[in-house]
PDB file of C-alpha atoms in Angstrom:
ATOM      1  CA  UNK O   1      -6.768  -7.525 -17.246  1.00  0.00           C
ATOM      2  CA  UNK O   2      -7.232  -3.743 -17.743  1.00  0.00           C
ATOM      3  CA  UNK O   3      -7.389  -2.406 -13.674  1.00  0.00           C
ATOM      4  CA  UNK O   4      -9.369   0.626 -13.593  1.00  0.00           C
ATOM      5  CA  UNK O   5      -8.557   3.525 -10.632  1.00  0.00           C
ATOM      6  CA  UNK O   6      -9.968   6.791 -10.090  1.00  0.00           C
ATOM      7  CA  UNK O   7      -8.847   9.279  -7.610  1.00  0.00           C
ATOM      8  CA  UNK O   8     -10.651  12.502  -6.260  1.00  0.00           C
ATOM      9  CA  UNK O   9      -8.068  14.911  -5.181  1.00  0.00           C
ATOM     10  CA  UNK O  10      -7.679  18.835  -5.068  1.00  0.00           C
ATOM     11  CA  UNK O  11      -4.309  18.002  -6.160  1.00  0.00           C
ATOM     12  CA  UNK O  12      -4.293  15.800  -9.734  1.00  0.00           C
ATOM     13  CA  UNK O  13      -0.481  16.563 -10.157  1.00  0.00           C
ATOM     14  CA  UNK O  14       0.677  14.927  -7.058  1.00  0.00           C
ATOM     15  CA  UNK O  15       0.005  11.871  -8.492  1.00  0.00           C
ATOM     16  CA  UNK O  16       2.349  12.194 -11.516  1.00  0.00           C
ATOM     17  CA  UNK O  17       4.524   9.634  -9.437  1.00  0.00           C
ATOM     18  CA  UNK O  18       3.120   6.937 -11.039  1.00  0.00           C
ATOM     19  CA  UNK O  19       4.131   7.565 -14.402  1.00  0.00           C
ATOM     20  CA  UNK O  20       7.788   5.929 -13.492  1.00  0.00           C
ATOM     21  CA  UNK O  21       9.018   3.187 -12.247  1.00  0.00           C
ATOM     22  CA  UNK O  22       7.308  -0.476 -12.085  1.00  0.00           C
ATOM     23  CA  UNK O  23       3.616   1.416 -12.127  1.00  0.00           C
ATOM     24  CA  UNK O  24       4.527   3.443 -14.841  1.00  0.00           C
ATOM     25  CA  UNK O  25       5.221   0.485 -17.194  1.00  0.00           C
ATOM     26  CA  UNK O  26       1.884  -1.239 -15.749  1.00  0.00           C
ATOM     27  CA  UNK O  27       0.093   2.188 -17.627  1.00  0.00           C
ATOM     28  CA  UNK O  28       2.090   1.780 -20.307  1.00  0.00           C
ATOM     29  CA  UNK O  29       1.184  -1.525 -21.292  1.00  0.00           C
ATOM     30  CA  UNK O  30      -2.487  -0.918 -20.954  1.00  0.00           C
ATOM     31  CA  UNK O  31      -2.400  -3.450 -17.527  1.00  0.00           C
ATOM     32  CA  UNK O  32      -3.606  -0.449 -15.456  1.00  0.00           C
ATOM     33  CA  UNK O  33      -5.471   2.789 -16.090  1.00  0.00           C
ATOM     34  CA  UNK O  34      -4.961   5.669 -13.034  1.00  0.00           C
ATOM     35  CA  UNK O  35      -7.364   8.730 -13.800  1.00  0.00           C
ATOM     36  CA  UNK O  36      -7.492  11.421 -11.168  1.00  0.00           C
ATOM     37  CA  UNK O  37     -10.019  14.014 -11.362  1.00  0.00           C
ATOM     38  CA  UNK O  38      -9.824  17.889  -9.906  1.00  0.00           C
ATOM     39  CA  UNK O  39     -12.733  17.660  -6.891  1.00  0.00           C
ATOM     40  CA  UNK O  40     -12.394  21.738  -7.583  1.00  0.00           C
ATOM     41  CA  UNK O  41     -13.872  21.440 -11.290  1.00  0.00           C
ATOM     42  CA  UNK O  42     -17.086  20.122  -9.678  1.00  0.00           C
ATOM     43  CA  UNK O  43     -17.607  23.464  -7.048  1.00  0.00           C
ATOM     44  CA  UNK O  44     -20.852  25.250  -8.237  1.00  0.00           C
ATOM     45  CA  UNK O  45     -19.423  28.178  -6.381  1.00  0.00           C
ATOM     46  CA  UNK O  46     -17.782  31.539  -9.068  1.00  0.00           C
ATOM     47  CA  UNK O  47     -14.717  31.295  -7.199  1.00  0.00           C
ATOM     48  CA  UNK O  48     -14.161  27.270  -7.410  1.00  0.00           C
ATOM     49  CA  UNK O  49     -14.231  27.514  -3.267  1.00  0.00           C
ATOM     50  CA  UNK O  50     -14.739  24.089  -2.051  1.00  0.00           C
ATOM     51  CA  UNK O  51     -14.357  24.421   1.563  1.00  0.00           C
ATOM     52  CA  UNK O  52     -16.273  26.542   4.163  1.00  0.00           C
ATOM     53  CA  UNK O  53     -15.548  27.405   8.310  1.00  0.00           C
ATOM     54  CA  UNK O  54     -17.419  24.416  10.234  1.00  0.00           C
ATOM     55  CA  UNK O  55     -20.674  24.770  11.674  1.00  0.00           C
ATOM     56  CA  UNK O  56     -20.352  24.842  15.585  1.00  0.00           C
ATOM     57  CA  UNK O  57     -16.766  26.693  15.420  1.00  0.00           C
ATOM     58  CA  UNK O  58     -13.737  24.968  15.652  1.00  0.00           C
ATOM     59  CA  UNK O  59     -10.578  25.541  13.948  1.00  0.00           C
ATOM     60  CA  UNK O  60      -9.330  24.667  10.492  1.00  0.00           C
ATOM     61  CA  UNK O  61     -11.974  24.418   7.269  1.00  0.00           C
ATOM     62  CA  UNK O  62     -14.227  21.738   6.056  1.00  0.00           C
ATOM     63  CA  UNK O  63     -14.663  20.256   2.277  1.00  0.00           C
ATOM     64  CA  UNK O  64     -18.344  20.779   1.265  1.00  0.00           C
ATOM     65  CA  UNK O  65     -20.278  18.181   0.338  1.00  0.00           C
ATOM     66  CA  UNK O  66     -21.620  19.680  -3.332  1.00  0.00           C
ATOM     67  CA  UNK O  67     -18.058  19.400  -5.151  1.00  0.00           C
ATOM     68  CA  UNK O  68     -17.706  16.272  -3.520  1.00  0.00           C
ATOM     69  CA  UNK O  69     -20.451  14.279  -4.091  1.00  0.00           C
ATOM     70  CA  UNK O  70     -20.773  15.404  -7.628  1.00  0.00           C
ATOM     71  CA  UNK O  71     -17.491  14.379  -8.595  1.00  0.00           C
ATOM     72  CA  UNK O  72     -17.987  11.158  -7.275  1.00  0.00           C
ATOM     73  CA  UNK O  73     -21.114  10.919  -8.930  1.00  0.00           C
ATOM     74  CA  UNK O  74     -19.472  11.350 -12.821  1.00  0.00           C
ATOM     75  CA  UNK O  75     -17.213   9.196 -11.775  1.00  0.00           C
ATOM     76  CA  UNK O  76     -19.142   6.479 -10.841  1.00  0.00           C
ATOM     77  CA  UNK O  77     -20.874   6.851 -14.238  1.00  0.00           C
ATOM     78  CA  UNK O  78     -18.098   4.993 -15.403  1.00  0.00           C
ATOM     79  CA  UNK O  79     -16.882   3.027 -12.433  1.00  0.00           C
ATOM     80  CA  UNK O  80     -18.584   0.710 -10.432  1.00  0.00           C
ATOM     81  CA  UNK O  81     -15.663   0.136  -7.795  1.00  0.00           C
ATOM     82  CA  UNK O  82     -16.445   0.933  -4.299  1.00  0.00           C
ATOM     83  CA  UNK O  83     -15.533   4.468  -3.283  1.00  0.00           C
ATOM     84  CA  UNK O  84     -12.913   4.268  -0.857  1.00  0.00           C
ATOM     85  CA  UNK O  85     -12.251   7.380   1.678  1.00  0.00           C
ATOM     86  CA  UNK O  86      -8.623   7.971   3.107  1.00  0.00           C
ATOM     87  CA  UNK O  87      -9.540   9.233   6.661  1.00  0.00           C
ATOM     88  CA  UNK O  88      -8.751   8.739  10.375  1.00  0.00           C
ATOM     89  CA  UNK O  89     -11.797   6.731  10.913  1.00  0.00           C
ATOM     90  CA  UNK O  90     -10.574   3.399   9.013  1.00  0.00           C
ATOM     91  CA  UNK O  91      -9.472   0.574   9.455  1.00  0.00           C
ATOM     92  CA  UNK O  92      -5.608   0.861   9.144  1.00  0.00           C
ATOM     93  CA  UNK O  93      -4.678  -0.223   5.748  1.00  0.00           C
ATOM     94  CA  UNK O  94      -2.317  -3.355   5.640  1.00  0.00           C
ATOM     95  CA  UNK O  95      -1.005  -6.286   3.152  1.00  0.00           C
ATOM     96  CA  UNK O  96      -3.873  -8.052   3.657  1.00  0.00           C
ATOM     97  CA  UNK O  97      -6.153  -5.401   2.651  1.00  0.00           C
ATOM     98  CA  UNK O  98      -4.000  -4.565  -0.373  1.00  0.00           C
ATOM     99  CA  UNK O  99      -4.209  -8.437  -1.557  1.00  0.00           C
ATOM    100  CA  UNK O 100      -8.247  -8.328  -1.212  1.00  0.00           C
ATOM    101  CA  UNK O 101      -8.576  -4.630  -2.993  1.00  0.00           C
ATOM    102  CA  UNK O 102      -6.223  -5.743  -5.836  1.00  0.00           C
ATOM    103  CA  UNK O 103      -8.668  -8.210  -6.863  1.00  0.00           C
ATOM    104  CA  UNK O 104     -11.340  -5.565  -7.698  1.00  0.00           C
ATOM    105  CA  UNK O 105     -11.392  -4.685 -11.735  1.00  0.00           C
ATOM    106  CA  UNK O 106     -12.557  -1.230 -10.232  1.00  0.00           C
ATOM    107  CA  UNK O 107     -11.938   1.546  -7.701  1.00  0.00           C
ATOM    108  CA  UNK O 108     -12.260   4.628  -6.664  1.00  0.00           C
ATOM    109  CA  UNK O 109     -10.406   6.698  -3.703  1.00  0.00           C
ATOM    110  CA  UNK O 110     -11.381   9.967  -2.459  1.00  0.00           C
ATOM    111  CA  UNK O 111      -8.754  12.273  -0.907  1.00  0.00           C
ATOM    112  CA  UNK O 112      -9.846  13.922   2.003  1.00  0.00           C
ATOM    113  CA  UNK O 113      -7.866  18.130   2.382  1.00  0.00           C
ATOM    114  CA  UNK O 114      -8.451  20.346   5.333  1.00  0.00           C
ATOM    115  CA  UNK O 115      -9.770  19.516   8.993  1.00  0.00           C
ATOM    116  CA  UNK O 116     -11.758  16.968   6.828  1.00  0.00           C
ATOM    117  CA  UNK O 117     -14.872  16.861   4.648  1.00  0.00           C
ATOM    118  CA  UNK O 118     -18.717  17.810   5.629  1.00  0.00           C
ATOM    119  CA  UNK O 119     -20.413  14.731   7.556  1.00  0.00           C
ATOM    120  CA  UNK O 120     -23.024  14.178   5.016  1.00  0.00           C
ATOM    121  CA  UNK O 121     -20.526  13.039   2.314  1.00  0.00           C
ATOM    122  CA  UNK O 122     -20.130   9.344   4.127  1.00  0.00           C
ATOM    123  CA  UNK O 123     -23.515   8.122   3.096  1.00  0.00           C
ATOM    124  CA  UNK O 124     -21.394   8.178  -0.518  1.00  0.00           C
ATOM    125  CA  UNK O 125     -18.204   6.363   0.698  1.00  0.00           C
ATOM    126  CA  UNK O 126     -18.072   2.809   0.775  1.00  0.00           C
ATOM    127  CA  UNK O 127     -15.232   2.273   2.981  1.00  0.00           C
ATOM    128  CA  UNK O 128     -12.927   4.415   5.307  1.00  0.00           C
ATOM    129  CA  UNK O 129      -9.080   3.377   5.722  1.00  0.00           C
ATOM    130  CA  UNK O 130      -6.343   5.150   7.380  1.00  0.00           C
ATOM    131  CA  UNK O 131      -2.603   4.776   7.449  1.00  0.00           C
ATOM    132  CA  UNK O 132      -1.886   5.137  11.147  1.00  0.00           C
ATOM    133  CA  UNK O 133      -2.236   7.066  14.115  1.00  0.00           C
ATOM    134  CA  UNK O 134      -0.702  10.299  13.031  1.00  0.00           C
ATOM    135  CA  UNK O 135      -1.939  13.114  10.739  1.00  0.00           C
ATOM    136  CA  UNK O 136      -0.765  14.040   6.712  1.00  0.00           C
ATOM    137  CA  UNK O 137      -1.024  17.010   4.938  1.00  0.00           C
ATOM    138  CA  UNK O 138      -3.961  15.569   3.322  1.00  0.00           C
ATOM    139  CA  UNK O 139      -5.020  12.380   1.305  1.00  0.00           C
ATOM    140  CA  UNK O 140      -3.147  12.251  -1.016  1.00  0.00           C
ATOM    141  CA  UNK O 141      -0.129  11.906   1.075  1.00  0.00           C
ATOM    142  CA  UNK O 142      -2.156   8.311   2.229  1.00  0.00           C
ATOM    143  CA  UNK O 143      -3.512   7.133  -1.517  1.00  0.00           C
ATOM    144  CA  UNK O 144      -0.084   7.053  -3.006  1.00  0.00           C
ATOM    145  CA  UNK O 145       1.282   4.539  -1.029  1.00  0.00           C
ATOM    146  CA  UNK O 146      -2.028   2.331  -0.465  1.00  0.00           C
ATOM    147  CA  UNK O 147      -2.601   2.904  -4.435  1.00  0.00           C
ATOM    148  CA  UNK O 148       0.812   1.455  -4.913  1.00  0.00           C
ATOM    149  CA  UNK O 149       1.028  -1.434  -2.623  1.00  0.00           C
ATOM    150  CA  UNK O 150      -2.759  -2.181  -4.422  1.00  0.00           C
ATOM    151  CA  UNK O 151      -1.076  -2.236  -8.176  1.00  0.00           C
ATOM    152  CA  UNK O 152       1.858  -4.138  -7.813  1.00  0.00           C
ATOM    153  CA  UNK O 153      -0.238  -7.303  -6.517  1.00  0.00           C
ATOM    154  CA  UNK O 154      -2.361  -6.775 -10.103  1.00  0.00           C
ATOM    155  CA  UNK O 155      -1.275  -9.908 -12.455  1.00  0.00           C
ATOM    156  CA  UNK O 156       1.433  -8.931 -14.906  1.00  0.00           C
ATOM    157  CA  UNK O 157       2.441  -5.532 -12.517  1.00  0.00           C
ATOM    158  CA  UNK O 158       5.660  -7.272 -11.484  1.00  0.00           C
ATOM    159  CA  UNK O 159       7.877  -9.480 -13.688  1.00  0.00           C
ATOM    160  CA  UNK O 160       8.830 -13.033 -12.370  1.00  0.00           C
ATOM    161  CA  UNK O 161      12.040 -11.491 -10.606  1.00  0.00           C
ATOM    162  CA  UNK O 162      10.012  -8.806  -9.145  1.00  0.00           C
ATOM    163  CA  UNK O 163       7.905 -11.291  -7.252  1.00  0.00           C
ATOM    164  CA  UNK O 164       5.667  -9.941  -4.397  1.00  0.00           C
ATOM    165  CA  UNK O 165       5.390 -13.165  -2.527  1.00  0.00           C
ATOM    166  CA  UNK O 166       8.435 -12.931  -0.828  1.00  0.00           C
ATOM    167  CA  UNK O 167       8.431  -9.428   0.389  1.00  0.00           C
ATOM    168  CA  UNK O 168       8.012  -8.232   3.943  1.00  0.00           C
ATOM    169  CA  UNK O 169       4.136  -8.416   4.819  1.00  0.00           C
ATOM    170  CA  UNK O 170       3.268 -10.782   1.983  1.00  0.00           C
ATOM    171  CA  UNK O 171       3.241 -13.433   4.675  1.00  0.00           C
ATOM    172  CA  UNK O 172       3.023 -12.008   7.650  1.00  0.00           C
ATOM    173  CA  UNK O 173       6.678 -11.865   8.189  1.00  0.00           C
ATOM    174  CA  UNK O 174       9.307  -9.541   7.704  1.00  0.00           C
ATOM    175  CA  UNK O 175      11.564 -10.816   4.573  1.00  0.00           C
ATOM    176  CA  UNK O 176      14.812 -12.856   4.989  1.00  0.00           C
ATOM    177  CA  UNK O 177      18.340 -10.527   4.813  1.00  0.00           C
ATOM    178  CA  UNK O 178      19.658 -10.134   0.870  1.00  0.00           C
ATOM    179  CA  UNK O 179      22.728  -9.556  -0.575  1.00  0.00           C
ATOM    180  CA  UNK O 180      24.546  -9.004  -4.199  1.00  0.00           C
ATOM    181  CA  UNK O 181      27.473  -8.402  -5.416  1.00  0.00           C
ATOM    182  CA  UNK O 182      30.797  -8.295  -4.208  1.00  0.00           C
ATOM    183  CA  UNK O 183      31.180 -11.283  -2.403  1.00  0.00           C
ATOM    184  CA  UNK O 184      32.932  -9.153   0.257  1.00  0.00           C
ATOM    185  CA  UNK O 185      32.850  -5.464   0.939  1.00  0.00           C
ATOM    186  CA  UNK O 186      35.400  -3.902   3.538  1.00  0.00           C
ATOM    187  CA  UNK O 187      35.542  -7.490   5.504  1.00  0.00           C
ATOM    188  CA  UNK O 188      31.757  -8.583   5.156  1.00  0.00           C
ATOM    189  CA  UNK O 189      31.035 -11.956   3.461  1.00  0.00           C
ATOM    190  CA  UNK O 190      27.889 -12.830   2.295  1.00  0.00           C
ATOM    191  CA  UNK O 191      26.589 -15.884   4.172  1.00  0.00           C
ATOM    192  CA  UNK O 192      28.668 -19.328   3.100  1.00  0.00           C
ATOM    193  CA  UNK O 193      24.833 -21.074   2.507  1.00  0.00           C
ATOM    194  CA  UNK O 194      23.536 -18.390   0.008  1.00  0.00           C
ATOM    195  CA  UNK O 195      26.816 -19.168  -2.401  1.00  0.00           C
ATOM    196  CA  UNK O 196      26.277 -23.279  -1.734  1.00  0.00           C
ATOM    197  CA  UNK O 197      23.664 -23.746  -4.691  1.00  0.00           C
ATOM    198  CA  UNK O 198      21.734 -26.316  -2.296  1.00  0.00           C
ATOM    199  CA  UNK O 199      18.021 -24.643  -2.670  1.00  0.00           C
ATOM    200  CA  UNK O 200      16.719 -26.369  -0.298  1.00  0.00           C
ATOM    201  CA  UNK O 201      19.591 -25.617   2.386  1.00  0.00           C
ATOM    202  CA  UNK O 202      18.919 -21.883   1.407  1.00  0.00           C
ATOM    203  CA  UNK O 203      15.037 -22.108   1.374  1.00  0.00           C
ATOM    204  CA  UNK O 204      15.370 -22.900   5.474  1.00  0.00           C
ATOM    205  CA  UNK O 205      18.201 -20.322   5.727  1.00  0.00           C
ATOM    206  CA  UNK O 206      15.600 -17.515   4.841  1.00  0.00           C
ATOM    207  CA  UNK O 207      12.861 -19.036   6.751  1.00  0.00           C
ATOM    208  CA  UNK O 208      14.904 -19.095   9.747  1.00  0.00           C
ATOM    209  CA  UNK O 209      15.779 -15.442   9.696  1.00  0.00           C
ATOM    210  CA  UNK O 210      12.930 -14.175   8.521  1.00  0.00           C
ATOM    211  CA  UNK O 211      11.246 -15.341  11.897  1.00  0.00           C
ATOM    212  CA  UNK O 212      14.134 -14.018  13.909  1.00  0.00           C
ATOM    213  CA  UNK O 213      13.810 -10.810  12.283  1.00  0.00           C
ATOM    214  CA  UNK O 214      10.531 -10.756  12.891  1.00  0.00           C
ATOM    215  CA  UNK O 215      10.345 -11.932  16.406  1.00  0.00           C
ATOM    216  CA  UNK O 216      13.300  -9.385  17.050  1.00  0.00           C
ATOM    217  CA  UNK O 217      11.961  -6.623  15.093  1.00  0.00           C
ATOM    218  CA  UNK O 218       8.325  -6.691  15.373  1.00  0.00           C
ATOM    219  CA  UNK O 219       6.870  -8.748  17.923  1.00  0.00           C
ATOM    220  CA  UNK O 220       3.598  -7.428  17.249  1.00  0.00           C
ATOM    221  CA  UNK O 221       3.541  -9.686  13.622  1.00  0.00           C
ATOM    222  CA  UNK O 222       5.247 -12.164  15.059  1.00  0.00           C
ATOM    223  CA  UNK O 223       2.577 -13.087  17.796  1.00  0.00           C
ATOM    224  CA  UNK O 224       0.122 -13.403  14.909  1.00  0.00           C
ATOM    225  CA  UNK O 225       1.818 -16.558  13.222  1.00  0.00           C
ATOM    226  CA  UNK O 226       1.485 -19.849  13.808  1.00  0.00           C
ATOM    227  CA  UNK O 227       4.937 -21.541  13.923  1.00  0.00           C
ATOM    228  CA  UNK O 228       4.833 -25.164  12.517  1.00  0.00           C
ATOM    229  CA  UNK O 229       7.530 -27.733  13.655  1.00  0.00           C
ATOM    230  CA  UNK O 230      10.315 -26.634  11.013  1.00  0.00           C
ATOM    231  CA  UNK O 231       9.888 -23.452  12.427  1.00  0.00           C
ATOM    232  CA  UNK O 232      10.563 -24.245  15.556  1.00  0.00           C
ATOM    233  CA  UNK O 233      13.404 -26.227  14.811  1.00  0.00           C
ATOM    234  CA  UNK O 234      14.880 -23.502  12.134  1.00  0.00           C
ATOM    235  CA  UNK O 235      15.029 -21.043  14.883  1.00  0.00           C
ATOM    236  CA  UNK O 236      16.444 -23.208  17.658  1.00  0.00           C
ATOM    237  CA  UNK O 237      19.151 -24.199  14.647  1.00  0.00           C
ATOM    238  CA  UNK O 238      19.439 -20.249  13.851  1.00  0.00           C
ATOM    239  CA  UNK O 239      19.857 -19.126  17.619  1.00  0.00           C
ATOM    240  CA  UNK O 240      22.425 -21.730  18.537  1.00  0.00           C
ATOM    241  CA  UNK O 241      25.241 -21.422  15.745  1.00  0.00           C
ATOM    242  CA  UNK O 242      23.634 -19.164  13.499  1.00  0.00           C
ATOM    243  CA  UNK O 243      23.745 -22.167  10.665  1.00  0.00           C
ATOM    244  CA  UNK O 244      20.517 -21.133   9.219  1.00  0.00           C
TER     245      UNK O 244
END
């Protein structure tokens, strides 16, 4: 399944990240295709301006709409995918939004630069998300990231030992502690049940502390889950002698 993503930025190169690593090989073998395009080459104005002071005063300047809007309509010559805006207004992006948008064959995400972009560009954005409460240099600072978590759900992105499905989110939960090799560094040992080859003894040792960690670490995602019996039990078991 060829994924297709388009970003508008005023900055293509900033997303040369994703020629390496685990995305870069998704490009590579044809699983993915990232196109940006340069919201700049789309200005009608002689000096490729694509920002003006904001109406009503105020401090900072605002994209126009024209380079905007035209950009997004060639791209959307060629991409259906909902056009997805990276501003303060949005919901804030999380894992479950990144499982539902990796299931779209198309998208398209629109980086925001400035104090913002003229209101009159929203009728043309499909949906608004943000990354938090605090502010970026500009969009592109917040597509990389939600752009990445969004790939490496794709089928085929990860190999079999690169699983998703147990990493921190994926469930709601933050993942279990890991370890590799050596056994022992400077005096720490790597917990007797992860060398016991008993799966099922090790299965409950990372459920167990991946709801401590959680409940420890952030309360706020651990309110959200519903704890079955096991879990209940795993923890007690974890709390009192730390078997699990």
């Amino acid at each position: 399944m060829d994924v297709k993503i388009d970003i508008l930025t005023l900055f293509p190169e900033m997303f040369d990240v994703f020629n390496y690593s685990i995305i870069g090989r998704a490009l590579k073998n044809n699983i993915l295709t990232i196109n940006t395009f340069n919201i700049r080459d789309f200005t009608e104005d002689k000096h490729r301006k694509v920002d003006d002071y904001p109406y009503g005063g105020g401090a900072g300047m605002i994209m126009s709409a024209q380079p905007i809007v035209d950009c997004i309509k060639k791209v959307k010559a060629n991409n259906s995918g909902n056009v997805i805006y990276l501003g303060p207004r949005g919901k804030t992006f999380d894992q479950s939004t990144a499982k539902r948008l990796s299931k779209e064959k198309e998208l398209i995400f629109l980086c925001g630069h400035y104090e913002g972009i003229d209101e009159r560009v929203y009728k043309y954005i499909d949906m608004e998300i943000s990354i938090g409460d605090f502010v970026v240099t500009g969009g592109e600072m917040a597509c990389i990231p939600i752009v990445d978590s969004i790939c490496r759900m794709i089928p085929n992105v990860l190999s079999s030992s690169e699983s998703y499905t147990e990493e921190s989110f994926y469930n709601g939960l933050l993942e279990y502690p890991q370890y590799t090799r050596p056994e022992y560094f400077r005096g720490d040992g790597v917990p007797e049940i992860l060398l016991s080859g008993h799966h099922e003894n090790i299965r409950k040792w990372k459920r167990a502390k991946s709801l401590v960690m959680t409940r420890d670490k952030r309360p706020d995602l651990f309110e959200k889950i519903s704890l079955s019996e096991e879990d209940k039990e795993l923890m007690e078991s974890c709390e009192k002698n730390d078997k699990y």
